[in-house]
Coordinates of C-alpha atoms in Angstrom, one line a residue:
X1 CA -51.9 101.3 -3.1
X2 CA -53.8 98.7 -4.3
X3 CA -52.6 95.0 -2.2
X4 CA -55.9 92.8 -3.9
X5 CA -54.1 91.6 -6.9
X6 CA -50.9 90.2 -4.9
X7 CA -53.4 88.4 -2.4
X8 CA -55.4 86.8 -5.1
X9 CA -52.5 85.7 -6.7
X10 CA -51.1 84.2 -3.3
X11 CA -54.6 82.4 -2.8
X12 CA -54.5 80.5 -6.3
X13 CA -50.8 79.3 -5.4
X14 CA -52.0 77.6 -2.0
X15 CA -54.3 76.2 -3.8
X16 CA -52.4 74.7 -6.4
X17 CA -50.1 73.4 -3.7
X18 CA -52.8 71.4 -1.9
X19 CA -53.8 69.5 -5.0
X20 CA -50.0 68.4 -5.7
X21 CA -50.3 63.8 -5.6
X22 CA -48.6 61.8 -2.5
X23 CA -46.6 59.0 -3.5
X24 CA -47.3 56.0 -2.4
X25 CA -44.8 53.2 -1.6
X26 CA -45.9 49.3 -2.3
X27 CA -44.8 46.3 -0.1
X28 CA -44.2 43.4 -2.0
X29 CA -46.6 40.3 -1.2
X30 CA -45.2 37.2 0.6
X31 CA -44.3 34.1 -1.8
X32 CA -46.0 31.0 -1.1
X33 CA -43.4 28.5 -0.4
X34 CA -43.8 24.6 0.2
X35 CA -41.6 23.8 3.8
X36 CA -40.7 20.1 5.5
X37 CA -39.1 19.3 8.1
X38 CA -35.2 18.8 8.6
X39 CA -34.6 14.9 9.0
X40 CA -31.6 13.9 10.5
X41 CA -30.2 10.2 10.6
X42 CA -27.6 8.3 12.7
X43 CA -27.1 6.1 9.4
X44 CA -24.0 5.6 8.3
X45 CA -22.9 5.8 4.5
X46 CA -22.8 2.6 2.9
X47 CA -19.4 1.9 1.5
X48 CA -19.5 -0.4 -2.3
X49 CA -16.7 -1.8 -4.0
X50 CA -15.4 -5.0 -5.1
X51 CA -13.7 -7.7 -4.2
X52 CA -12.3 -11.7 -4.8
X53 CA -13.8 -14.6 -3.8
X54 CA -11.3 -17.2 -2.1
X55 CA -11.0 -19.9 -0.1
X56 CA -9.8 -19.1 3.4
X57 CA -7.2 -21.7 3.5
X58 CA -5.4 -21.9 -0.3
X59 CA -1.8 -22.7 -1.2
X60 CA 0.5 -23.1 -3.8
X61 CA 2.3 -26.3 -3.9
X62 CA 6.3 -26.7 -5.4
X63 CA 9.2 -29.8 -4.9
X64 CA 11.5 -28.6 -2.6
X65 CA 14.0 -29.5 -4.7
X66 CA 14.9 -29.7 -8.7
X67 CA 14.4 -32.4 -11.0
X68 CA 12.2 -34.0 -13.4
X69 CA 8.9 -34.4 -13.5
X70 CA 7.7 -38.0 -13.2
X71 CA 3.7 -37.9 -12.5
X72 CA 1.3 -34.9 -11.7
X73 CA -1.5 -37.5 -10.6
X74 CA -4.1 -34.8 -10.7
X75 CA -5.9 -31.6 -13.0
X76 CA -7.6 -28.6 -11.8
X77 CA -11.1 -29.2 -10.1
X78 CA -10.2 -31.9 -8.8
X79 CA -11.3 -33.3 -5.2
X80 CA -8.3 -34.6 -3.1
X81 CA -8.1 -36.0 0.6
X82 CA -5.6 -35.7 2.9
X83 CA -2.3 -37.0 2.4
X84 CA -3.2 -37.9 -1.3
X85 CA -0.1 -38.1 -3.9
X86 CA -0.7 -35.5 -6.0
X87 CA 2.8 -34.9 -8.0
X88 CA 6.2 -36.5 -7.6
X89 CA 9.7 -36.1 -9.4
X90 CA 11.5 -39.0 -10.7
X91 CA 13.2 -40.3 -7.7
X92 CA 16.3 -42.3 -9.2
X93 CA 19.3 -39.5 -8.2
X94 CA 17.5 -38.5 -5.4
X95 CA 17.2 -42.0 -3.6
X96 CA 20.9 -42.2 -4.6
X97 CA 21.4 -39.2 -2.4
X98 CA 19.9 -41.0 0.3
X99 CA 21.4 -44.2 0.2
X100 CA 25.2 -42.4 -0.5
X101 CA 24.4 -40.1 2.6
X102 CA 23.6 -43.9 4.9
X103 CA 26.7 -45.2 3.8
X104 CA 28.5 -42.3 5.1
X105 CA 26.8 -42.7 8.2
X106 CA 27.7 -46.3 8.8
X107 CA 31.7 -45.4 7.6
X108 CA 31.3 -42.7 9.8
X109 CA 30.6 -44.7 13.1
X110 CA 32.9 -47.0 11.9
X111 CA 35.7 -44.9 12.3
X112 CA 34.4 -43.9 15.6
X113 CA 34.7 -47.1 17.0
X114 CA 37.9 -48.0 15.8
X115 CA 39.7 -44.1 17.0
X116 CA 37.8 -45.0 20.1
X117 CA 39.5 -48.4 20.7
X118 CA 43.0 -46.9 19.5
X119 CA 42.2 -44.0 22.0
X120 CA 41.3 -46.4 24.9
X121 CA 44.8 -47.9 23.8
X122 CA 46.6 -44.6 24.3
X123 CA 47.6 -45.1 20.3
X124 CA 45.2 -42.3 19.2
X125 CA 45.0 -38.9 20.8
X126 CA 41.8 -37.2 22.6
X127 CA 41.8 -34.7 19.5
X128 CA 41.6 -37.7 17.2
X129 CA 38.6 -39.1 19.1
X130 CA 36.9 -36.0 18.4
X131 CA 37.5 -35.7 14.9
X132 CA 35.9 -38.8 14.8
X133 CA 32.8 -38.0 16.8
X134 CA 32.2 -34.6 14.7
X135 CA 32.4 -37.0 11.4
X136 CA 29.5 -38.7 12.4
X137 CA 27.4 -35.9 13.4
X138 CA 28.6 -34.2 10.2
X139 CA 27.6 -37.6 7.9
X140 CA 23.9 -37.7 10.5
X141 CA 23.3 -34.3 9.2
X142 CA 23.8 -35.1 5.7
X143 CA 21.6 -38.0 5.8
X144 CA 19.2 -36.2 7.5
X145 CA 19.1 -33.4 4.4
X146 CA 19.2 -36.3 2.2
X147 CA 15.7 -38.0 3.6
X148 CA 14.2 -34.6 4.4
X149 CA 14.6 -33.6 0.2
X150 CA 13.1 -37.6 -0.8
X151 CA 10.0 -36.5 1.4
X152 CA 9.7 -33.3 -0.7
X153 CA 10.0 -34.8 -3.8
X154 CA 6.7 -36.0 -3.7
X155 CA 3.9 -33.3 -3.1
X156 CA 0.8 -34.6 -1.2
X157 CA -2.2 -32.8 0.0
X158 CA -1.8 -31.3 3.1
X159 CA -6.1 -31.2 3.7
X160 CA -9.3 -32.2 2.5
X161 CA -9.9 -30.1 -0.9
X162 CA -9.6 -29.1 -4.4
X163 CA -7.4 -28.6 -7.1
X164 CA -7.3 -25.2 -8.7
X165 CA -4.5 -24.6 -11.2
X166 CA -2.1 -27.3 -12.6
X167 CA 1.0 -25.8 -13.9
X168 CA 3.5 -28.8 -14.9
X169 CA 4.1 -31.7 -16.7
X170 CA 5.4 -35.3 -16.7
X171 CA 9.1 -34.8 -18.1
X172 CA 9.0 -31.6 -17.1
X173 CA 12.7 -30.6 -15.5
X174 CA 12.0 -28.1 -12.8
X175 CA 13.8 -25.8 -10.4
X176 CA 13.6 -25.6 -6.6
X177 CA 10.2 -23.8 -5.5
X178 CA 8.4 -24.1 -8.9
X179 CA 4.7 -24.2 -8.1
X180 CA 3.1 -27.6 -9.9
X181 CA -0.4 -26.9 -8.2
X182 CA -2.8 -24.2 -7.2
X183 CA -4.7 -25.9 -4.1
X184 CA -7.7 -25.2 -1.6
X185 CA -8.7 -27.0 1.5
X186 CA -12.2 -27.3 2.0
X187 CA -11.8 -26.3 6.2
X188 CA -12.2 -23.0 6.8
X189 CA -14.5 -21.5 4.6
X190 CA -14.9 -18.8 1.9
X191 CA -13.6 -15.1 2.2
X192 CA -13.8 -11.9 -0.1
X193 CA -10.5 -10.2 -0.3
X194 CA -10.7 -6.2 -0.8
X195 CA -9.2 -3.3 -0.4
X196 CA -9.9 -0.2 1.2
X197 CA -9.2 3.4 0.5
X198 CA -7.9 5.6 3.4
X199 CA -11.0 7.4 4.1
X200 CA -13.0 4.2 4.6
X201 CA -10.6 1.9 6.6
X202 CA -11.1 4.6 9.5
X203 CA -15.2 4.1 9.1
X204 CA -15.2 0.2 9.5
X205 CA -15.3 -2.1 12.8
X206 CA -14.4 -5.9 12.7
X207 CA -17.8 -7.7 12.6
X208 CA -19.9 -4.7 10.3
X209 CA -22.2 -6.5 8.1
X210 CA -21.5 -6.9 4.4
X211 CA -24.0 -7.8 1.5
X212 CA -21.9 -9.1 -1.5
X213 CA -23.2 -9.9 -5.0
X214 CA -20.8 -11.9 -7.5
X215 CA -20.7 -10.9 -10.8
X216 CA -24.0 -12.1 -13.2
X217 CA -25.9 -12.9 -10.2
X218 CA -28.8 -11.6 -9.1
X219 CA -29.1 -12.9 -5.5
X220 CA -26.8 -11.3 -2.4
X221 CA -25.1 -13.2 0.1
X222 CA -24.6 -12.0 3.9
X223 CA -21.4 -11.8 5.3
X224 CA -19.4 -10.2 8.1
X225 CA -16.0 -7.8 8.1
X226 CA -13.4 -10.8 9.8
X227 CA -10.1 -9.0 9.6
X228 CA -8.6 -5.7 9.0
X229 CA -4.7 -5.7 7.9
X230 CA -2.0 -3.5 10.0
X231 CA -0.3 -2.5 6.8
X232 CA -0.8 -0.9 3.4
X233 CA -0.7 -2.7 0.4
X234 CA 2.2 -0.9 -1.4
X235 CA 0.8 -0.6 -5.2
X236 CA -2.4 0.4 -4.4
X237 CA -2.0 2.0 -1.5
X238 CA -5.4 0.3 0.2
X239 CA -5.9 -1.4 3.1
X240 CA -6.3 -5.4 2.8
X241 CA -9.6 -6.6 4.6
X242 CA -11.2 -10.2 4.5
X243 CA -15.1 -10.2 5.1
X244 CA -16.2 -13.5 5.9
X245 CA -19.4 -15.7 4.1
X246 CA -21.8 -16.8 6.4
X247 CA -23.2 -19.2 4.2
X248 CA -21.1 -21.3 1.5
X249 CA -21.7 -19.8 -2.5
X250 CA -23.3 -22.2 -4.7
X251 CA -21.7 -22.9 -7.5
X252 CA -18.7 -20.4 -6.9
X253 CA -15.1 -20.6 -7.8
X254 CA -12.0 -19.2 -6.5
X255 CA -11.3 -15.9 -8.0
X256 CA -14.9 -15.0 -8.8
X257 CA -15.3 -11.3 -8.6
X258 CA -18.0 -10.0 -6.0
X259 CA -20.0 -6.9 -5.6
X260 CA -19.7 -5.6 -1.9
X261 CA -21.4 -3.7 -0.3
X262 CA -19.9 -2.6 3.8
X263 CA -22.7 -1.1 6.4
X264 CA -20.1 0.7 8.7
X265 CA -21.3 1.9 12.2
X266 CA -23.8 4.1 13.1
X267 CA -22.8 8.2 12.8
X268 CA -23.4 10.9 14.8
X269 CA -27.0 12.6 13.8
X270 CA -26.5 14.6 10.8
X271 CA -29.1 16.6 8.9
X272 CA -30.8 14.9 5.6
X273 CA -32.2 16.8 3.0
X274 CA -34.5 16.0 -0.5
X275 CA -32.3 16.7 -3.3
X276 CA -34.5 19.1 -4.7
X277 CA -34.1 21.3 -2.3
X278 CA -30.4 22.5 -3.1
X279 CA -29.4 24.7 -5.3
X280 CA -26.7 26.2 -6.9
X281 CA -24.7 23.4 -6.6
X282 CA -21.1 23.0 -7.4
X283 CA -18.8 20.2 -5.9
X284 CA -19.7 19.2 -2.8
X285 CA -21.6 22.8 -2.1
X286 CA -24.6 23.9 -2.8
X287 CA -27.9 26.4 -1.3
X288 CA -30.7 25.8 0.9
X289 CA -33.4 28.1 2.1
X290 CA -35.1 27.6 5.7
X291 CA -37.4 29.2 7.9
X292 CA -36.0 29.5 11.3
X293 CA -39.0 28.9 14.1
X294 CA -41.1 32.3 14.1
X295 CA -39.6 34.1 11.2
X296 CA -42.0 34.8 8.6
X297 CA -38.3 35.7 6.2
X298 CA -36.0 33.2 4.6
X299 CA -32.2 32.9 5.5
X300 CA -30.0 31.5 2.6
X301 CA -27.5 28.7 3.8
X302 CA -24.5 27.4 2.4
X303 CA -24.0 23.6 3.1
X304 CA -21.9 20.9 2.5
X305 CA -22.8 17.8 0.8
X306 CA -21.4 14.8 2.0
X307 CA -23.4 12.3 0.1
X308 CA -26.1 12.2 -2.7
X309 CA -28.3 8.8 -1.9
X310 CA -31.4 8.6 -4.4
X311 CA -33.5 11.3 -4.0
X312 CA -31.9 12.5 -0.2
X313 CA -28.9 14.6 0.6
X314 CA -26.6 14.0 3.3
X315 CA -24.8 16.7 4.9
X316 CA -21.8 18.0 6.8
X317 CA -22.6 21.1 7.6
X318 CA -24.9 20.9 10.9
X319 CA -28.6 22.7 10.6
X320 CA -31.1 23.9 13.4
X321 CA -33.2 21.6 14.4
X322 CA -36.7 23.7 14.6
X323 CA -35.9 25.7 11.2
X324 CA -38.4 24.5 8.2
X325 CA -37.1 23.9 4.7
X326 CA -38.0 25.3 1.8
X327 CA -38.6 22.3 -0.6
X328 CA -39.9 24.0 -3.6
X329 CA -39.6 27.1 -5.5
X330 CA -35.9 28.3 -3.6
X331 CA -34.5 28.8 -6.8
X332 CA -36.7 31.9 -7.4
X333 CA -36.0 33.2 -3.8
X334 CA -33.2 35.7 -2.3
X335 CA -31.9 36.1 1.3
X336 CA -34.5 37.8 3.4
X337 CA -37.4 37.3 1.4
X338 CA -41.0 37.1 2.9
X339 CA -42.6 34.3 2.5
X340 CA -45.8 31.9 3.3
X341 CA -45.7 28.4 4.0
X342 CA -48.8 26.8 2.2
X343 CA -51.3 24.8 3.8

């Protein structure tokens, strides 16, 4: 039997099989990333809003009493001293009330003296003597009502200051507790008057510095956070707050409204990040991509942003403090990635 045809035929099939390609498997090349540093700051997020510009001390001032109108001796702007006449009602029933309730008075003790001579007499009786003695403390007390309402017919200032809103007339019939004038002293000072949301009251310390700006101006004033209220304001639901001017505005006036701008405390350290360096961002999430110390990979994080500032990040969500940032290029990145930091 003839075996060389089967072997020559096995010899050309090894062959064949020792020629047959490898394959070959490629590892992708490293992408060149730009890194920083992670700052982090102990500064605390400024807190802007607005406010009104008062006087410290201001009042409005009313008659205690009805009546009409006989002289409002002053308009609004103008500078008053103390215990200046600056409105009074016409006084004609009202000294009549006066001089009625005096005549009581002397009728009054009158009758007192003669119940106690009649008394001493045995002709009137104790109880009689006592009637007697109430009437006069009753027709005192009326007298004293009587003066006490002539005072507050006339409205005077109480300090040293200035007239802000005039809102009556001569002739003018007007009701108990109808404010005639809008007044401020000068003692005291100026003070901004806002309001602050829930979330901020909590941030803020008595004496934080303040910069306020009033409206149209272009030059800040300093001030400092002087009171905080205990309660809410019921129709906005914000906390009142009076920051106080260290330095009196020129040419300011009641009611002005000013630009302010609170520096609450410092916070604990918290990372800070350029804002080109998130991605993805939705809300108050977004991406980052860092380099933990000696990895030559890329680890995706998901932060959260608690303030935008410029061109810097603040955020929540806390961050190792030898990782490297990936600054440029993240958004063509994916977790795990190898990378090179360039020079």
């Amino acid at each position: 039997m003839n075996k060389f045809p089967f072997t020559f035929i096995l010899v050309i099939a090894l062959a064949g099989c020792s020629e047959a390609p490898t394959a070959v498997v490629s590892t992708p090349k490293p992408v060149v990333v730009r890194t920083v540093p992670i700052e982090f700051s102990t500064e605390a997020s400024p807190i802007s809003l607005s406010g009104v510009l008062v006087r410290r001390t201001e009042a409005d001032l009313a008659f205690k009493i009805g009546g009409v109108v006989d002289e409002v001796a002053v308009r609004a702007g103008d500078s008053v001293a103390k215990g200046q006449v600056l409105a009074r009602l016409r006084l004609d029933e009202i000294d009549a009330q006066v001089a009625a309730a005096r005549s009581g008075v002397e009728k009054a003790r009158r009758d007192l003296a003669r119940t106690e001579r009649l008394q001493s007499g045995a002709v009137a009786t104790l109880e009689n003597l006592q009637d007697a003695r109430t009437g006069v403390e009753q027709a005192e007390a009326q007298l004293h009502i009587a003066e006490f309402n002539r005072r507050h017919a006339v409205i005077v200032a109480p300090e040293a200051g200035r007239i802000l809103r005039r809102m009556g007339e001569p002739n003018e019939i007007v009701t108990p507790g109808k404010v005639m004038l809008g007044f401020a002293a000068d003692a005291g000072g100026w003070i901004v008057r806002v309001g602050l949301a829930e979330r901020d009251v909590a941030r803020v310390r008595l004496n934080d510095a303040a910069a306020l700006v009033i409206a149209g101006s272009a030059s800040a004033m300093a001030g400092r956070l002087i009171r905080i209220s205990e309660g809410v304001d019921a129709g906005t639901r914000t906390t009142p707050v009076e920051i106080g001017l260290e330095t009196a505005p020129i040419g300011a006036r009641s009611g002005f409204v000013v630009g302010v701008t609170l520096t609450p405390p410092e916070v604990a350290a918290r990372p800070v990040v350029p804002a080109a360096a998130l991605i993805e961002g939705a809300g108050g999430t977004a991406s980052i991509f860092v380099i933990e110390e000696g990895a030559k990979t890329v680890k995706r994080l998901t932060v959260q942003i608690e303030e935008l500032r410029g061109e810097r990040a603040f955020l929540r969500t806390p961050l190792p403090r030898t990782a490297r940032l990936v600054s440029g290029g993240g958004e063509y990145l994916r977790d795990g990635q190898a990378v090179v930091e360039s020079k």
